PDB file of C-alpha atoms in Angstrom:
ATOM      1  CA  UNK A   1       6.825 -18.343  -6.760  1.00 78.00           C
ATOM      2  CA  UNK A   2       4.490 -16.135  -7.320  1.00 85.00           C
ATOM      3  CA  UNK A   3       4.200 -13.134  -9.316  1.00 91.00           C
ATOM      4  CA  UNK A   4       1.745 -10.628 -10.726  1.00 94.00           C
ATOM      5  CA  UNK A   5       1.376  -9.344 -14.060  1.00 96.00           C
ATOM      6  CA  UNK A   6      -0.816  -5.691 -15.374  1.00 96.00           C
ATOM      7  CA  UNK A   7       0.516  -5.014 -18.535  1.00 96.00           C
ATOM      8  CA  UNK A   8      -0.763  -2.173 -19.187  1.00 96.00           C
ATOM      9  CA  UNK A   9       0.530   1.160 -17.626  1.00 95.00           C
ATOM     10  CA  UNK A  10      -1.702   3.029 -18.238  1.00 97.00           C
ATOM     11  CA  UNK A  11      -5.880   2.245 -19.573  1.00 98.00           C
ATOM     12  CA  UNK A  12      -7.839   5.437 -20.794  1.00 98.00           C
ATOM     13  CA  UNK A  13     -11.279   5.485 -21.026  1.00 97.00           C
ATOM     14  CA  UNK A  14     -14.366   7.606 -21.794  1.00 98.00           C
ATOM     15  CA  UNK A  15     -17.182   7.694 -18.632  1.00 97.00           C
ATOM     16  CA  UNK A  16     -19.811   5.110 -19.371  1.00 97.00           C
ATOM     17  CA  UNK A  17     -17.560   3.666 -21.181  1.00 98.00           C
ATOM     18  CA  UNK A  18     -17.244   0.137 -19.951  1.00 97.00           C
ATOM     19  CA  UNK A  19     -13.506  -0.340 -18.655  1.00 97.00           C
ATOM     20  CA  UNK A  20     -10.817  -3.420 -18.431  1.00 98.00           C
ATOM     21  CA  UNK A  21      -7.977  -3.120 -16.291  1.00 98.00           C
ATOM     22  CA  UNK A  22      -5.830  -6.611 -17.157  1.00 98.00           C
ATOM     23  CA  UNK A  23      -4.214  -8.878 -14.393  1.00 98.00           C
ATOM     24  CA  UNK A  24      -1.909 -12.633 -15.172  1.00 98.00           C
ATOM     25  CA  UNK A  25      -1.049 -14.371 -11.911  1.00 96.00           C
ATOM     26  CA  UNK A  26       1.832 -17.321 -11.889  1.00 93.00           C
ATOM     27  CA  UNK A  27       1.199 -19.538  -8.443  1.00 88.00           C
ATOM     28  CA  UNK A  28       1.836 -22.748  -7.059  1.00 83.00           C
ATOM     29  CA  UNK A  29      -1.611 -23.774  -6.120  1.00 83.00           C
ATOM     30  CA  UNK A  30      -4.724 -23.031  -5.789  1.00 86.00           C
ATOM     31  CA  UNK A  31      -5.010 -18.620  -5.856  1.00 90.00           C
ATOM     32  CA  UNK A  32      -6.008 -16.354  -3.814  1.00 93.00           C
ATOM     33  CA  UNK A  33      -6.766 -13.025  -6.023  1.00 96.00           C
ATOM     34  CA  UNK A  34      -7.604 -10.013  -5.153  1.00 97.00           C
ATOM     35  CA  UNK A  35      -8.054  -6.001  -6.455  1.00 98.00           C
ATOM     36  CA  UNK A  36      -7.214  -2.559  -4.710  1.00 97.00           C
ATOM     37  CA  UNK A  37      -7.210   0.634  -5.480  1.00 97.00           C
ATOM     38  CA  UNK A  38      -4.828   3.474  -4.670  1.00 95.00           C
ATOM     39  CA  UNK A  39      -6.041   7.455  -4.675  1.00 92.00           C
ATOM     40  CA  UNK A  40      -3.594   9.997  -4.175  1.00 86.00           C
ATOM     41  CA  UNK A  41      -1.072   9.935  -1.090  1.00 81.00           C
ATOM     42  CA  UNK A  42      -3.566   7.602  -0.041  1.00 83.00           C
ATOM     43  CA  UNK A  43      -2.986   3.977   1.225  1.00 86.00           C
ATOM     44  CA  UNK A  44      -4.302   0.830  -0.909  1.00 93.00           C
ATOM     45  CA  UNK A  45      -8.087   0.351  -0.705  1.00 94.00           C
ATOM     46  CA  UNK A  46      -9.768  -2.877  -0.743  1.00 95.00           C
ATOM     47  CA  UNK A  47     -11.797  -3.498  -3.699  1.00 96.00           C
ATOM     48  CA  UNK A  48     -12.830  -7.304  -4.428  1.00 96.00           C
ATOM     49  CA  UNK A  49     -11.430 -10.863  -3.968  1.00 96.00           C
ATOM     50  CA  UNK A  50     -11.457 -14.594  -5.018  1.00 95.00           C
ATOM     51  CA  UNK A  51     -10.971 -17.326  -2.711  1.00 92.00           C
ATOM     52  CA  UNK A  52     -13.140 -20.232  -4.551  1.00 89.00           C
ATOM     53  CA  UNK A  53     -16.136 -20.509  -6.307  1.00 90.00           C
ATOM     54  CA  UNK A  54     -18.328 -18.685  -8.710  1.00 92.00           C
ATOM     55  CA  UNK A  55     -15.473 -17.549 -10.986  1.00 94.00           C
ATOM     56  CA  UNK A  56     -17.192 -13.942 -11.546  1.00 96.00           C
ATOM     57  CA  UNK A  57     -16.651 -11.645  -8.465  1.00 97.00           C
ATOM     58  CA  UNK A  58     -18.100  -8.706  -7.375  1.00 96.00           C
ATOM     59  CA  UNK A  59     -16.969  -5.700  -5.730  1.00 95.00           C
ATOM     60  CA  UNK A  60     -17.032  -2.269  -4.121  1.00 92.00           C
ATOM     61  CA  UNK A  61     -18.296   0.853  -6.401  1.00 92.00           C
ATOM     62  CA  UNK A  62     -19.335  -1.332  -8.830  1.00 95.00           C
ATOM     63  CA  UNK A  63     -16.754  -3.543  -9.963  1.00 97.00           C
ATOM     64  CA  UNK A  64     -16.163  -7.097 -10.632  1.00 97.00           C
ATOM     65  CA  UNK A  65     -13.895  -9.246 -12.313  1.00 98.00           C
ATOM     66  CA  UNK A  66     -13.429 -12.883 -13.590  1.00 96.00           C
ATOM     67  CA  UNK A  67     -11.315 -15.675 -12.438  1.00 96.00           C
ATOM     68  CA  UNK A  68     -10.010 -17.789 -15.982  1.00 96.00           C
ATOM     69  CA  UNK A  69      -8.202 -20.479 -14.407  1.00 94.00           C
ATOM     70  CA  UNK A  70      -6.732 -21.651 -18.049  1.00 94.00           C
ATOM     71  CA  UNK A  71      -5.798 -18.237 -18.443  1.00 96.00           C
ATOM     72  CA  UNK A  72      -4.147 -17.505 -15.517  1.00 96.00           C
ATOM     73  CA  UNK A  73      -6.024 -14.295 -15.790  1.00 97.00           C
ATOM     74  CA  UNK A  74      -8.321 -11.474 -13.210  1.00 98.00           C
ATOM     75  CA  UNK A  75      -9.339  -8.789 -15.019  1.00 98.00           C
ATOM     76  CA  UNK A  76     -11.216  -6.269 -13.399  1.00 98.00           C
ATOM     77  CA  UNK A  77     -13.854  -4.368 -15.064  1.00 98.00           C
ATOM     78  CA  UNK A  78     -16.675  -2.129 -14.940  1.00 98.00           C
ATOM     79  CA  UNK A  79     -20.034  -1.893 -17.150  1.00 97.00           C
ATOM     80  CA  UNK A  80     -19.762   2.452 -17.094  1.00 97.00           C
ATOM     81  CA  UNK A  81     -16.816   3.765 -15.832  1.00 97.00           C
ATOM     82  CA  UNK A  82     -17.083   7.139 -13.980  1.00 97.00           C
ATOM     83  CA  UNK A  83     -14.194   9.796 -13.512  1.00 96.00           C
ATOM     84  CA  UNK A  84     -14.055   9.244 -10.156  1.00 95.00           C
ATOM     85  CA  UNK A  85     -12.902   5.991 -10.837  1.00 96.00           C
ATOM     86  CA  UNK A  86      -9.744   7.396 -12.157  1.00 96.00           C
ATOM     87  CA  UNK A  87      -7.008   6.371  -9.715  1.00 96.00           C
ATOM     88  CA  UNK A  88      -4.278   3.777  -9.707  1.00 96.00           C
ATOM     89  CA  UNK A  89      -5.004   0.203  -9.567  1.00 97.00           C
ATOM     90  CA  UNK A  90      -3.348  -3.361  -8.492  1.00 97.00           C
ATOM     91  CA  UNK A  91      -3.988  -6.993  -8.409  1.00 97.00           C
ATOM     92  CA  UNK A  92      -2.023  -8.812  -6.151  1.00 96.00           C
ATOM     93  CA  UNK A  93      -2.350 -12.368  -5.126  1.00 94.00           C
ATOM     94  CA  UNK A  94      -1.105 -15.054  -2.528  1.00 90.00           C
ATOM     95  CA  UNK A  95      -1.006 -18.826  -1.823  1.00 82.00           C
ATOM     96  CA  UNK A  96      -2.653 -20.215   1.113  1.00 75.00           C
ATOM     97  CA  UNK A  97      -1.739 -24.037   1.504  1.00 65.00           C
ATOM     98  CA  UNK A  98       2.284 -23.357   0.423  1.00 55.00           C
ATOM     99  CA  UNK A  99       4.844 -23.193   3.117  1.00 53.00           C
ATOM    100  CA  UNK A 100       5.501 -19.459   2.592  1.00 53.00           C
ATOM    101  CA  UNK A 101       2.477 -18.554   0.775  1.00 52.00           C
ATOM    102  CA  UNK A 102       0.942 -16.164   2.923  1.00 76.00           C
ATOM    103  CA  UNK A 103       2.749 -13.885   1.719  1.00 87.00           C
ATOM    104  CA  UNK A 104       0.425 -10.947  -0.761  1.00 92.00           C
ATOM    105  CA  UNK A 105       2.340 -10.296  -3.970  1.00 93.00           C
ATOM    106  CA  UNK A 106       1.457  -7.590  -5.978  1.00 95.00           C
ATOM    107  CA  UNK A 107       1.887  -6.382  -9.327  1.00 94.00           C
ATOM    108  CA  UNK A 108       3.303  -2.686 -10.391  1.00 94.00           C
ATOM    109  CA  UNK A 109      -0.229  -1.071 -10.935  1.00 95.00           C
ATOM    110  CA  UNK A 110      -2.229   0.254 -13.961  1.00 97.00           C
ATOM    111  CA  UNK A 111      -3.763   3.953 -13.958  1.00 96.00           C
ATOM    112  CA  UNK A 112      -7.638   4.305 -15.036  1.00 97.00           C
ATOM    113  CA  UNK A 113      -8.027   8.015 -16.293  1.00 97.00           C
ATOM    114  CA  UNK A 114     -11.578   8.428 -16.837  1.00 97.00           C
ATOM    115  CA  UNK A 115     -12.499  11.643 -18.937  1.00 96.00           C
ATOM    116  CA  UNK A 116     -15.451  13.220 -18.671  1.00 94.00           C
TER     117      UNK A 116
ATOM    118  CA  UNK B   1     -11.837   1.010  14.971  1.00 63.00           C
ATOM    119  CA  UNK B   2      -8.198   1.978  14.188  1.00 76.00           C
ATOM    120  CA  UNK B   3      -7.196  -0.152  11.672  1.00 94.00           C
ATOM    121  CA  UNK B   4      -3.759  -0.206  10.892  1.00 96.00           C
ATOM    122  CA  UNK B   5      -1.519   2.278  12.178  1.00 96.00           C
ATOM    123  CA  UNK B   6       1.947   3.736  11.001  1.00 97.00           C
ATOM    124  CA  UNK B   7       4.125   6.181  12.518  1.00 97.00           C
ATOM    125  CA  UNK B   8       5.487   8.101  11.325  1.00 96.00           C
ATOM    126  CA  UNK B   9       3.687   9.768   8.333  1.00 95.00           C
ATOM    127  CA  UNK B  10       6.663  11.253   7.182  1.00 96.00           C
ATOM    128  CA  UNK B  11      10.834  11.854   8.282  1.00 96.00           C
ATOM    129  CA  UNK B  12      14.014  12.522   6.869  1.00 97.00           C
ATOM    130  CA  UNK B  13      17.124  10.528   7.338  1.00 97.00           C
ATOM    131  CA  UNK B  14      20.418  11.552   6.497  1.00 97.00           C
ATOM    132  CA  UNK B  15      22.549   8.495   4.896  1.00 98.00           C
ATOM    133  CA  UNK B  16      23.596   6.420   7.445  1.00 97.00           C
ATOM    134  CA  UNK B  17      20.957   7.306  10.021  1.00 97.00           C
ATOM    135  CA  UNK B  18      18.743   4.533  11.216  1.00 96.00           C
ATOM    136  CA  UNK B  19      15.407   4.677  11.743  1.00 96.00           C
ATOM    137  CA  UNK B  20      12.561   2.128  12.846  1.00 97.00           C
ATOM    138  CA  UNK B  21       8.896   2.451  11.547  1.00 97.00           C
ATOM    139  CA  UNK B  22       6.158   1.211  13.814  1.00 97.00           C
ATOM    140  CA  UNK B  23       2.704  -0.402  12.809  1.00 98.00           C
ATOM    141  CA  UNK B  24       0.386  -1.279  14.687  1.00 98.00           C
ATOM    142  CA  UNK B  25      -2.857  -2.952  14.225  1.00 97.00           C
ATOM    143  CA  UNK B  26      -5.995  -3.564  16.169  1.00 96.00           C
ATOM    144  CA  UNK B  27      -7.553  -6.265  14.333  1.00 95.00           C
ATOM    145  CA  UNK B  28      -6.243  -9.098  16.121  1.00 95.00           C
ATOM    146  CA  UNK B  29      -4.778 -10.330  12.074  1.00 94.00           C
ATOM    147  CA  UNK B  30      -2.102 -13.510  12.642  1.00 93.00           C
ATOM    148  CA  UNK B  31      -0.169 -11.946   9.503  1.00 94.00           C
ATOM    149  CA  UNK B  32       1.565  -8.350   9.026  1.00 96.00           C
ATOM    150  CA  UNK B  33       3.583  -7.088   5.856  1.00 96.00           C
ATOM    151  CA  UNK B  34       5.569  -4.297   4.729  1.00 98.00           C
ATOM    152  CA  UNK B  35       6.067  -2.941   1.238  1.00 97.00           C
ATOM    153  CA  UNK B  36       7.640  -0.232  -0.255  1.00 97.00           C
ATOM    154  CA  UNK B  37       5.730   1.462  -3.109  1.00 96.00           C
ATOM    155  CA  UNK B  38       7.967   3.424  -5.985  1.00 93.00           C
ATOM    156  CA  UNK B  39       7.066   4.871  -8.985  1.00 84.00           C
ATOM    157  CA  UNK B  40       5.993   2.055 -11.851  1.00 80.00           C
ATOM    158  CA  UNK B  41       7.092  -0.734  -9.617  1.00 82.00           C
ATOM    159  CA  UNK B  42       4.015  -1.016  -7.801  1.00 89.00           C
ATOM    160  CA  UNK B  43       4.301  -2.188  -3.986  1.00 94.00           C
ATOM    161  CA  UNK B  44       7.141  -4.743  -3.317  1.00 95.00           C
ATOM    162  CA  UNK B  45       7.115  -7.038  -0.625  1.00 95.00           C
ATOM    163  CA  UNK B  46       9.999  -6.491   2.428  1.00 97.00           C
ATOM    164  CA  UNK B  47       9.140  -8.967   5.178  1.00 97.00           C
ATOM    165  CA  UNK B  48       6.013 -10.617   5.909  1.00 95.00           C
ATOM    166  CA  UNK B  49       5.111 -12.281   9.117  1.00 94.00           C
ATOM    167  CA  UNK B  50       2.888 -14.972   9.756  1.00 91.00           C
ATOM    168  CA  UNK B  51       2.331 -14.693  13.439  1.00 92.00           C
ATOM    169  CA  UNK B  52       4.537 -13.582  17.009  1.00 94.00           C
ATOM    170  CA  UNK B  53       7.226 -14.308  17.099  1.00 93.00           C
ATOM    171  CA  UNK B  54       8.233 -14.624  13.226  1.00 93.00           C
ATOM    172  CA  UNK B  55       9.367 -13.238  10.285  1.00 95.00           C
ATOM    173  CA  UNK B  56      10.018 -14.105   7.214  1.00 94.00           C
ATOM    174  CA  UNK B  57      12.240 -12.407   3.835  1.00 94.00           C
ATOM    175  CA  UNK B  58       9.833 -11.290   1.292  1.00 93.00           C
ATOM    176  CA  UNK B  59      10.830  -9.736  -2.493  1.00 93.00           C
ATOM    177  CA  UNK B  60      13.316  -6.693  -1.514  1.00 96.00           C
ATOM    178  CA  UNK B  61      14.626  -7.403   2.463  1.00 97.00           C
ATOM    179  CA  UNK B  62      18.155  -6.331   1.890  1.00 96.00           C
ATOM    180  CA  UNK B  63      18.914  -3.170   3.912  1.00 96.00           C
ATOM    181  CA  UNK B  64      15.792  -3.685   6.313  1.00 98.00           C
ATOM    182  CA  UNK B  65      15.271  -6.043   9.546  1.00 97.00           C
ATOM    183  CA  UNK B  66      11.778  -6.500  10.899  1.00 97.00           C
ATOM    184  CA  UNK B  67      10.861  -7.559  13.994  1.00 97.00           C
ATOM    185  CA  UNK B  68       7.002  -8.906  15.619  1.00 97.00           C
ATOM    186  CA  UNK B  69       7.555  -9.390  19.222  1.00 95.00           C
ATOM    187  CA  UNK B  70       3.779  -8.353  19.932  1.00 96.00           C
ATOM    188  CA  UNK B  71       0.902 -10.181  17.748  1.00 96.00           C
ATOM    189  CA  UNK B  72      -0.291  -6.628  17.364  1.00 97.00           C
ATOM    190  CA  UNK B  73       2.899  -4.953  16.190  1.00 97.00           C
ATOM    191  CA  UNK B  74       5.254  -5.401  13.483  1.00 98.00           C
ATOM    192  CA  UNK B  75       8.540  -2.634  13.454  1.00 98.00           C
ATOM    193  CA  UNK B  76      10.851  -2.220  10.248  1.00 98.00           C
ATOM    194  CA  UNK B  77      13.965  -0.931  10.895  1.00 97.00           C
ATOM    195  CA  UNK B  78      16.822   0.418   8.667  1.00 96.00           C
ATOM    196  CA  UNK B  79      20.227   0.116  10.100  1.00 92.00           C
ATOM    197  CA  UNK B  80      21.977   2.154   7.599  1.00 96.00           C
ATOM    198  CA  UNK B  81      19.973   4.653   5.367  1.00 96.00           C
ATOM    199  CA  UNK B  82      20.564   4.836   1.863  1.00 97.00           C
ATOM    200  CA  UNK B  83      19.533   7.272  -0.836  1.00 97.00           C
ATOM    201  CA  UNK B  84      17.967   4.436  -2.636  1.00 96.00           C
ATOM    202  CA  UNK B  85      15.828   3.359   0.163  1.00 97.00           C
ATOM    203  CA  UNK B  86      13.941   6.969  -0.117  1.00 97.00           C
ATOM    204  CA  UNK B  87      10.295   5.464  -1.177  1.00 97.00           C
ATOM    205  CA  UNK B  88       6.675   5.435   0.670  1.00 96.00           C
ATOM    206  CA  UNK B  89       6.502   2.678   3.464  1.00 97.00           C
ATOM    207  CA  UNK B  90       3.152   0.678   3.426  1.00 97.00           C
ATOM    208  CA  UNK B  91       2.280  -1.995   6.129  1.00 97.00           C
ATOM    209  CA  UNK B  92      -0.965  -4.239   6.013  1.00 96.00           C
ATOM    210  CA  UNK B  93      -2.119  -6.750   7.715  1.00 96.00           C
ATOM    211  CA  UNK B  94      -4.470  -9.900   7.234  1.00 93.00           C
ATOM    212  CA  UNK B  95      -6.256 -12.785   8.932  1.00 88.00           C
ATOM    213  CA  UNK B  96      -5.670 -14.702   5.760  1.00 78.00           C
ATOM    214  CA  UNK B  97      -6.893 -13.516   3.041  1.00 88.00           C
ATOM    215  CA  UNK B  98      -7.162  -9.648   1.914  1.00 91.00           C
ATOM    216  CA  UNK B  99      -4.447  -7.762   3.702  1.00 93.00           C
ATOM    217  CA  UNK B 100      -5.536  -3.666   5.245  1.00 95.00           C
ATOM    218  CA  UNK B 101      -3.107  -1.398   4.891  1.00 96.00           C
ATOM    219  CA  UNK B 102      -2.362   1.968   7.129  1.00 95.00           C
ATOM    220  CA  UNK B 103      -1.266   5.347   5.575  1.00 94.00           C
ATOM    221  CA  UNK B 104       2.003   5.101   4.438  1.00 95.00           C
ATOM    222  CA  UNK B 105       5.131   6.580   6.216  1.00 96.00           C
ATOM    223  CA  UNK B 106       6.898   8.882   3.102  1.00 96.00           C
ATOM    224  CA  UNK B 107      10.658   8.580   3.851  1.00 97.00           C
ATOM    225  CA  UNK B 108      13.567  10.299   1.990  1.00 97.00           C
ATOM    226  CA  UNK B 109      17.228   9.759   2.885  1.00 97.00           C
ATOM    227  CA  UNK B 110      19.523  12.632   1.834  1.00 97.00           C
TER     228      UNK B 110
END
């Protein structure tokens, strides 16, 4: 069965500092991994994905994530946080190639708060 | 390009009433999904579809039914609404990588 864990309900960072939002996953086969962001009263916006290839993927708004197969992790990072990055972040996983694996499973979300 | 459109955006139901949420996508995507979002629970998959005429159960399917009669539409039905189904419902579609989401339907069951 697929699952995603986001161990931190909330991450607090000062503006200008680097940020990390953690994600670990469990899946049979090779994973597709995603990060989404949700602003208040809005739908989810896609940030970035890992499908194959380079373990470091870059996405929107200066975010990047590193796929680590041995640790089954896909942490979201940004070198310098902005107040406007404050939002709810979701990690998600799918595993195409298996019979029921086209579904996308989400973690519980991490609220990122950037203080000025 | 509208993307994924959900109808309605808000709804209040009485316990025991039924309703259908409509999701429409104009991107010719094969896969469509229905999720519910509750505080502290993230997004939980209710049902999904891998193509026209097919549906499958997700993580929390009980109390819901779905239909995908046309490729562009994915309907979520509540036959007898319960207060536990008070939530924000999101529809999404994908080609087989990232999903694109609608703006959500806020449903309150009283």
